[in-house]
Every structure is written in C-alpha cells, then in structure tokens.
Amino acid sequence: MSRDNLLAEDDSTLRGWPGLPDSLRRAATGPATAATFALLVVPFALGWYDAALFSPLALPGYLLFGIGTAIGNAVAPRFEFWLYWAPFLAGSYGVSVIVGYGYERWIARTDDRSSL
Amino acid sequence: MRRRTLLATGGVLVGAATTGVVSDPTGNDRLLAAARDPGDGGEASTTTERLLADTDHETTLYAIDAPSDGPTAMIFGGVHGDERSGIDVAHEVTEWYPDAGTLVVVPETDRVAVENDEREGVDGDLNRHFPADEEPRSALARGVWDAVERHDPDVVLDLHRSLGILGLHQEYVGQAVFHSPGADGEALADRLDDDAVPWYLPFHRFTSLESNASGPLLFQHAARELGADGYLFETTEFLLDRETKVEMTRLATAHVLSLHGLLEAGESA
C-alpha cells in the first residue's frame, strides 16, 4: 500500500466514516452539509430560546418544525411540542445531506468542465 | 468559484437579516400610549367590586369610567387559571384610561383556578358553564353572569391562550379571534398581524372565526342574551415566550377598545 493510500485510509478512519465511499462521506460531513444544517437549526433555536430572536433566517427551520409538529399532532395528539426536537434535528440533517450531496455533485461537474 | 459561492451566500444571509430587521413589526406604541395615558378630557375614575364576596370564588372587578359617555366593554382574564398572558394583561388593563365609556375588568375570573395555576376550578371548566336557554351551571358562573347583567356591556372580550395553533395543530385553537356575528373579528385579526406577527412566522398569523351563538362560552352567552359584540382571543404557547404572548394579548385588548370607541387612537391605530 502506498503512503498516499495509507494517509487516505487514516484520514477516513479519523473522520469516523470508515468504509464509506468518498462522495457519500463528503455529502455526510462536507461544508455545504454543515452550513445547511446550521442554517436550519441555529436561527430557529435562537427563536425558540427567545421569540424576539426570530429572524427571516429562522424561516426554513420554522417551517420544518411547524410542519413536523402538525403531522405529529395529527398522528399522536398528546405529545408535547418540545419532544419534536429529536425528529426535527434528524430531519434537518437529512435535508442537509441531500443539499450537501447536490453541492458536491455540482462542484465535481464544474471542476470536470474547467479541466477540459 | 468557492470564493464567489461564499460571497453569494454571505450576501443572501446579510440581505435576509436586513430584511428581517426592516420588516420586523414594531407593535403599536401610539395605541398603547392612548390606553395608558389619561386623555385631554380629564381623569377616569375607578371603582372596585367584590364578586362572590365571602366565598372561595371571591374576586375583584374593576370599573373604570371615562370622562365622556360611550359604550361599556367588559374584559375577562383568568377564566382558565393557567393562561397567564390573559391574567397579566387584564391586571394591566385595570390601570388603563379609556377616552369614552366604561371599561370593566375582571382579571382573575376563576380565582381558585388562577391560584392553583390550573385550567379548571373546583366546578370544572368555567367557560362551559353558560349554556343557551339555561341558568349558568355553577355558583361561580352565576356570580360572574350577575355582574355581566348589571354592567350590561356592549362589548365582551375573554382572554385566553392555547398550546398549539388553529389550523396547524388539530386539537388546538391558538392565534385565533372567535367572535359573535356582527363583531369585527376580521379587522382585529388584520390589525394584530400588522402589529405583532412578522412575515417570517406565517403559521402565527391570526385567524378570525365567526362563532355561532348557541355554545356554552361566556362571550357567546353575552352575545346571545345581551346582544353584546363578543370576542374570545387566543394566543399560543407554541414557539412564543411569555413576553410575546402578553404583548399580543395587550394589543388585542387595545384594538378591541379602539374598534368599539373606548380609545380614540382612530382608524390608523
């Protein structure tokens, strides 16, 4: 095994995603994924803490959380709304991964074109 | 490419934040100042009554007479004892100065429920004790209704809060104005949206719903028996802190008084 391959393997292991294809690993942990997750969660969490801190940036998280509670309330009416934080965080991460994957694909295609 | 992407993203974020600051509703200081400050016509005079005196339900009613003649409005807080925003605002309203008419306030209508911080008092849900074509169902309801008949209000406003939002959460009724036929619930909801609900919280926009007069709620009974314009205001616990709920309830109260001529803040209020 070459030194480069060893480093790549170590790097992948260190990141905690051994065995995942590179494209999926980047979609799961890449900067676009992290930025999308932060955009969905942080402004909304600020508004949750203090309603005066709601801003337009909280709108995506607000919509996701609101629709989630509407569905949850229709299915299981007696849950308190703070319990929806867990599915909200999971859903936000899912959306972020999709955005991150799309972003990685877009970057790869752009790089391919510029190398022609 | 990455630098351009970063710049574009940063631009969007700054733009969104700026739009938010610019479009953030600023309340309605002019209207609230009109409510809190004595007008030019002179001081209002306040009298108090003990409702259901010397019983477990004893509670205080405040009657504030404006210097000019006008309609009578009755405001109720604490019909449900754990809905604190309505109780807080009703207490605050006892220090307001109507420009015309008489403002009658009962801040802790079901005082036992308020003290226990529970929705219902000893006889159950007070707001189901006013059935059509019958006497009110409990001693507390009869005592409250005696006071309503004595003051013969033109307008009744009952202040509440729900856990969720009407139309979004199926069993809740928050962010809504229920009103009797003829009362101006739609104008009230529009004014509240303008003053208190930012565009980026669309689920929190107020809905107005005309209520039939056959139900057992206090505002329905007042509309049915006395021909009063009745309103039941509901804000929500969902994503709103106490200060925000109180501000929405305060604005709802001031707008009802303005719509019915007790405050002279005018159409532009």
Coordinates of C-alpha atoms in Angstrom, one line a residue:
Chain A
M1 CA 0.0 0.0 0.0
S2 CA 1.4 3.4 -1.0
R3 CA 1.9 6.1 1.6
D4 CA -0.8 8.2 -0.1
N5 CA -3.3 5.4 0.3
L6 CA -2.3 4.8 3.9
L7 CA -2.9 8.5 4.6
A8 CA -6.2 8.5 2.8
E9 CA -7.3 5.4 4.8
D10 CA -6.1 7.0 8.1
D11 CA -7.9 10.2 7.2
S12 CA -11.1 8.4 6.5
T13 CA -10.8 6.4 9.8
L14 CA -10.1 9.6 11.8
R15 CA -13.2 11.2 10.4
G16 CA -15.2 8.3 11.8
W17 CA -16.7 7.2 8.4
P18 CA -14.5 4.2 7.5
G19 CA -15.7 2.2 4.5
L20 CA -18.0 4.9 3.1
P21 CA -17.4 6.0 -0.5
D22 CA -15.8 9.4 -0.7
S23 CA -18.8 11.1 -2.3
L24 CA -21.1 9.9 0.5
R25 CA -18.7 10.8 3.2
R26 CA -18.4 14.3 1.7
A27 CA -22.2 14.6 1.5
A28 CA -22.5 13.5 5.1
T29 CA -19.8 15.8 6.6
G30 CA -19.0 18.3 3.9
P31 CA -19.1 22.1 4.4
A32 CA -22.3 22.5 2.4
T33 CA -24.0 19.9 4.7
A34 CA -22.7 21.6 7.8
A35 CA -23.7 25.0 6.6
T36 CA -27.2 23.9 5.7
F37 CA -27.7 22.1 9.0
A38 CA -26.5 25.2 10.8
L39 CA -28.9 27.4 8.8
L40 CA -31.8 25.2 9.6
V41 CA -31.1 24.7 13.2
V42 CA -29.3 27.7 14.7
P43 CA -31.6 30.6 13.8
F44 CA -34.6 28.5 14.8
A45 CA -33.0 27.5 18.1
L46 CA -32.4 31.2 18.9
G47 CA -36.1 32.0 18.3
W48 CA -37.1 29.0 20.5
Y49 CA -34.9 30.4 23.3
D50 CA -36.3 33.9 22.9
A51 CA -39.1 34.8 20.4
A52 CA -37.6 38.2 19.9
L53 CA -34.6 36.5 18.3
F54 CA -36.7 35.0 15.4
S55 CA -35.4 36.4 12.1
P56 CA -36.0 35.6 8.4
L57 CA -33.1 33.2 8.7
A58 CA -35.2 31.1 11.0
L59 CA -38.0 30.6 8.4
P60 CA -36.7 27.2 6.9
G61 CA -36.3 25.7 10.4
Y62 CA -39.6 27.2 11.5
L63 CA -41.4 25.7 8.5
L64 CA -39.8 22.3 9.0
F65 CA -40.5 22.3 12.8
G66 CA -44.1 23.6 12.3
I67 CA -45.0 21.0 9.6
G68 CA -43.4 18.3 11.7
T69 CA -45.5 19.1 14.7
A70 CA -48.6 19.4 12.5
I71 CA -48.0 15.8 11.2
G72 CA -47.1 14.5 14.6
N73 CA -50.1 16.2 16.3
A74 CA -52.4 14.6 13.7
V75 CA -50.9 11.1 14.3
A76 CA -50.3 11.3 18.1
P77 CA -52.1 14.3 19.6
R78 CA -50.9 14.1 23.1
F79 CA -47.1 14.6 22.7
E80 CA -45.8 17.9 24.0
F81 CA -44.2 20.0 21.3
W82 CA -40.6 20.1 22.8
L83 CA -40.5 16.4 22.1
Y84 CA -40.3 17.2 18.4
W85 CA -36.8 18.5 18.7
A86 CA -35.3 15.0 18.1
P87 CA -37.1 14.4 14.8
F88 CA -36.5 18.0 13.8
L89 CA -32.7 17.6 14.2
A90 CA -32.8 14.3 12.4
G91 CA -34.9 15.7 9.6
S92 CA -32.7 18.8 9.4
Y93 CA -29.7 16.6 9.0
G94 CA -31.4 14.5 6.3
V95 CA -32.2 17.7 4.3
S96 CA -28.7 18.9 4.8
V97 CA -27.2 15.7 3.5
I98 CA -29.3 16.0 0.3
V99 CA -28.2 19.6 -0.1
G100 CA -24.6 18.7 0.6
Y101 CA -24.7 15.8 -1.9
G102 CA -26.1 18.1 -4.6
Y103 CA -23.5 20.7 -3.9
E104 CA -20.7 18.1 -4.1
R105 CA -22.0 16.9 -7.5
W106 CA -22.3 20.4 -8.7
I107 CA -18.7 21.2 -7.7
A108 CA -17.5 17.9 -9.3
R109 CA -19.2 18.7 -12.6
T110 CA -17.9 22.3 -12.6
D111 CA -14.3 21.0 -12.0
D112 CA -14.7 18.5 -14.8
R113 CA -15.8 21.2 -17.2
S114 CA -12.9 23.5 -16.2
S115 CA -10.3 20.8 -16.8
L116 CA -11.4 20.2 -20.4
Chain B
M1 CA -15.7 29.5 -7.7
R2 CA -15.7 28.8 -3.9
R3 CA -15.0 32.5 -3.2
R4 CA -17.9 33.5 -5.4
T5 CA -20.2 31.0 -3.7
L6 CA -19.1 32.2 -0.3
L7 CA -19.8 35.8 -1.3
A8 CA -23.2 35.0 -2.7
T9 CA -24.1 33.0 0.4
G10 CA -22.9 35.8 2.6
G11 CA -24.9 38.3 0.5
V12 CA -28.1 36.3 0.9
L13 CA -27.6 36.0 4.7
V14 CA -26.9 39.7 5.2
G15 CA -29.9 40.5 2.9
A16 CA -32.2 38.2 4.8
A17 CA -31.1 39.6 8.2
T18 CA -31.5 43.2 7.0
T19 CA -35.0 42.5 5.6
G20 CA -35.9 40.9 8.9
V21 CA -34.8 43.9 10.9
V22 CA -36.6 46.3 8.5
S23 CA -39.8 44.3 8.3
D24 CA -40.0 43.3 12.0
P25 CA -43.4 44.5 13.3
T26 CA -42.9 47.3 15.8
G27 CA -46.0 46.9 17.9
N28 CA -48.3 49.9 18.2
D29 CA -46.8 52.4 20.6
R30 CA -49.4 55.1 19.7
L31 CA -52.3 52.9 20.5
L32 CA -50.8 51.6 23.8
A33 CA -49.9 55.1 24.8
A34 CA -53.5 56.2 24.2
A35 CA -54.6 53.3 26.5
R36 CA -52.1 54.1 29.3
D37 CA -52.2 57.9 29.4
P38 CA -55.1 59.9 30.6
G39 CA -56.6 61.8 27.7
D40 CA -57.2 65.6 27.5
G41 CA -60.8 65.1 28.7
G42 CA -59.8 64.5 32.3
E43 CA -59.0 61.6 34.6
A44 CA -61.1 58.4 34.6
S45 CA -62.4 57.2 37.9
T46 CA -62.1 53.6 39.1
T47 CA -64.3 51.7 41.4
T48 CA -63.9 48.2 42.6
E49 CA -66.5 45.5 43.5
R50 CA -66.0 42.1 45.2
L51 CA -67.7 39.5 43.2
L52 CA -69.0 36.4 45.1
A53 CA -67.9 38.1 48.3
D54 CA -67.0 35.9 51.3
T55 CA -67.0 32.7 49.2
D56 CA -64.0 30.7 47.9
H57 CA -64.5 32.3 44.5
E58 CA -64.3 35.9 45.7
T59 CA -62.6 38.0 43.1
T60 CA -62.3 41.7 42.2
L61 CA -64.0 43.6 39.4
Y62 CA -62.7 47.0 38.4
A63 CA -64.9 49.5 36.7
I64 CA -63.1 52.5 35.0
D65 CA -65.4 55.3 34.0
A66 CA -64.1 57.6 31.3
P67 CA -64.8 61.4 31.4
S68 CA -67.0 61.1 28.3
D69 CA -70.1 58.9 27.7
G70 CA -69.6 55.9 25.5
P71 CA -70.0 52.1 25.3
T72 CA -69.3 49.6 28.1
A73 CA -66.6 47.0 27.5
M74 CA -66.0 44.0 29.8
I75 CA -62.6 42.3 29.8
F76 CA -62.1 38.9 31.4
G77 CA -58.8 37.2 32.3
G78 CA -58.3 34.0 34.2
V79 CA -61.5 32.2 33.0
H80 CA -58.9 29.4 32.7
G81 CA -56.5 29.7 35.6
D82 CA -53.3 28.6 33.8
E83 CA -53.5 31.0 30.9
R84 CA -51.2 33.7 32.4
S85 CA -50.9 36.1 29.5
G86 CA -54.6 37.0 29.7
I87 CA -54.4 37.4 33.5
D88 CA -51.3 39.6 33.3
V89 CA -52.9 41.8 30.6
A90 CA -56.2 42.1 32.5
H91 CA -54.4 43.2 35.6
E92 CA -52.5 45.8 33.5
V93 CA -55.8 47.0 31.9
T94 CA -57.1 48.0 35.3
E95 CA -54.7 50.9 35.1
W96 CA -55.7 52.0 31.6
Y97 CA -57.6 55.2 30.8
P98 CA -60.4 54.8 28.3
D99 CA -61.3 58.0 26.5
A100 CA -65.0 57.3 26.4
G101 CA -67.4 54.9 28.1
T102 CA -66.8 52.4 30.8
L103 CA -64.1 49.7 31.0
V104 CA -65.0 46.8 33.3
V105 CA -62.2 44.3 34.0
V106 CA -62.2 41.0 35.9
P107 CA -58.5 39.9 35.9
E108 CA -59.0 36.6 37.8
T109 CA -62.4 35.4 36.9
D110 CA -61.9 31.8 38.3
R111 CA -59.7 32.8 41.2
V112 CA -59.3 29.3 42.6
A113 CA -58.1 28.0 39.2
V114 CA -55.7 31.0 39.0
E115 CA -54.2 30.4 42.4
N116 CA -53.8 26.7 41.6
D117 CA -52.4 27.6 38.2
E118 CA -54.8 25.1 36.6
R119 CA -57.2 25.4 33.7
E120 CA -60.2 24.4 35.7
G121 CA -61.5 25.4 39.1
V122 CA -63.4 23.4 41.6
D123 CA -66.5 23.2 39.5
G124 CA -64.8 22.3 36.2
D125 CA -64.2 24.4 33.1
L126 CA -65.9 27.8 33.8
N127 CA -66.0 28.5 30.1
R128 CA -68.5 25.7 29.5
H129 CA -70.9 26.9 32.2
F130 CA -73.0 29.3 30.2
P131 CA -75.4 27.1 28.2
A132 CA -78.1 28.6 25.9
D133 CA -81.6 28.9 27.4
E134 CA -80.5 27.8 30.9
E135 CA -79.1 29.4 34.1
P136 CA -75.3 29.3 34.3
R137 CA -74.3 25.9 35.7
S138 CA -72.2 26.8 38.7
A139 CA -72.2 29.3 41.6
L140 CA -69.1 30.9 40.1
A141 CA -70.7 31.2 36.7
R142 CA -73.9 32.7 38.2
G143 CA -71.9 35.2 40.2
V144 CA -70.0 36.2 37.1
W145 CA -73.1 36.4 35.0
D146 CA -74.9 38.6 37.6
A147 CA -72.0 41.1 37.2
V148 CA -72.3 41.0 33.4
E149 CA -76.0 41.6 33.5
R150 CA -75.5 44.6 35.9
H151 CA -72.9 46.3 33.7
D152 CA -74.8 45.4 30.5
P153 CA -71.8 45.6 28.3
D154 CA -71.8 46.5 24.6
V155 CA -68.5 44.5 24.1
V156 CA -67.2 41.4 25.9
L157 CA -63.6 40.2 25.4
D158 CA -62.4 37.0 27.0
L159 CA -58.6 36.5 27.0
H160 CA -57.1 33.0 26.5
R161 CA -54.1 31.1 25.2
S162 CA -53.8 27.7 23.6
L163 CA -50.9 25.2 23.4
G164 CA -50.9 25.0 19.6
I165 CA -52.2 26.9 16.6
L166 CA -55.6 26.7 15.0
G167 CA -55.4 25.0 11.6
L168 CA -51.9 23.7 12.1
H169 CA -52.5 21.5 15.2
Q170 CA -55.8 19.8 15.0
E171 CA -56.9 20.0 18.7
Y172 CA -55.7 23.5 19.5
V173 CA -57.2 26.9 18.8
G174 CA -54.2 29.4 19.2
Q175 CA -53.7 32.5 17.2
A176 CA -57.4 33.0 16.6
V177 CA -60.1 35.5 17.2
F178 CA -63.5 33.9 17.7
H179 CA -66.3 36.5 17.6
S180 CA -70.0 36.8 17.6
P181 CA -71.9 37.7 14.4
G182 CA -71.5 41.4 13.8
A183 CA -68.4 41.8 15.9
D184 CA -65.3 42.9 13.9
G185 CA -63.1 39.9 14.4
E186 CA -61.6 40.2 10.9
A187 CA -60.4 43.7 11.4
L188 CA -58.9 42.7 14.8
A189 CA -57.0 39.8 13.3
D190 CA -55.7 42.0 10.5
R191 CA -54.5 44.7 12.9
L192 CA -52.8 42.1 15.1
D193 CA -51.0 40.6 12.1
D194 CA -49.8 44.1 11.1
D195 CA -48.6 45.0 14.6
A196 CA -47.4 41.7 16.1
V197 CA -46.7 38.9 13.6
P198 CA -43.5 39.1 11.5
W199 CA -43.9 37.8 7.9
Y200 CA -41.4 35.0 8.6
L201 CA -43.7 33.4 11.2
P202 CA -46.5 32.6 8.8
F203 CA -48.1 29.9 11.0
H204 CA -48.6 32.5 13.7
R205 CA -50.9 34.8 11.6
F206 CA -54.2 35.3 13.3
T207 CA -57.4 33.7 12.0
S208 CA -60.8 35.2 12.7
L209 CA -63.8 32.9 13.0
E210 CA -67.4 33.9 13.5
S211 CA -68.9 31.8 16.2
N212 CA -72.5 30.7 16.4
A213 CA -74.3 31.9 19.4
S214 CA -75.5 28.6 20.7
G215 CA -72.5 27.5 22.6
P216 CA -71.8 27.5 26.4
L217 CA -69.0 30.0 26.4
L218 CA -69.1 33.3 28.3
F219 CA -68.7 35.5 25.2
Q220 CA -71.4 33.6 23.4
H221 CA -73.8 33.9 26.3
A222 CA -73.2 37.7 26.4
A223 CA -73.8 38.0 22.7
R224 CA -76.9 35.8 22.9
E225 CA -78.5 37.3 26.0
L226 CA -77.4 40.9 25.9
G227 CA -76.7 41.5 22.2
A228 CA -73.1 42.4 23.0
D229 CA -70.3 42.1 20.5
G230 CA -68.4 39.1 21.8
Y231 CA -64.7 38.2 21.3
L232 CA -62.7 35.3 22.5
F233 CA -59.0 35.9 21.9
E234 CA -56.5 33.0 21.8
T235 CA -52.7 33.4 21.5
T236 CA -50.5 30.3 21.6
E237 CA -47.8 28.7 23.7
F238 CA -46.2 27.3 20.5
L239 CA -42.8 29.0 20.0
L240 CA -43.8 32.2 21.8
D241 CA -42.4 33.2 25.2
R242 CA -44.4 34.8 27.9
E243 CA -43.4 38.4 26.9
T244 CA -44.6 37.9 23.3
K245 CA -47.9 36.3 24.3
V246 CA -48.5 39.2 26.7
E247 CA -47.7 41.8 24.0
M248 CA -50.1 40.1 21.5
T249 CA -52.8 39.9 24.2
R250 CA -52.2 43.6 25.2
L251 CA -52.5 44.7 21.5
A252 CA -55.7 42.6 21.1
T253 CA -57.3 44.3 24.1
A254 CA -56.3 47.8 23.0
H255 CA -57.6 47.2 19.4
V256 CA -60.9 45.9 20.7
L257 CA -61.3 49.1 22.8
S258 CA -60.3 51.2 19.8
L259 CA -62.6 49.4 17.3
H260 CA -65.5 50.0 19.7
G261 CA -64.8 53.6 20.5
L262 CA -63.4 53.4 24.0
L263 CA -60.0 54.6 22.8
E264 CA -59.5 57.5 20.5
A265 CA -56.5 56.2 18.6
G266 CA -58.6 56.3 15.4
E267 CA -58.7 54.2 12.3
S268 CA -55.0 54.3 11.7
A269 CA -54.3 52.7 15.1

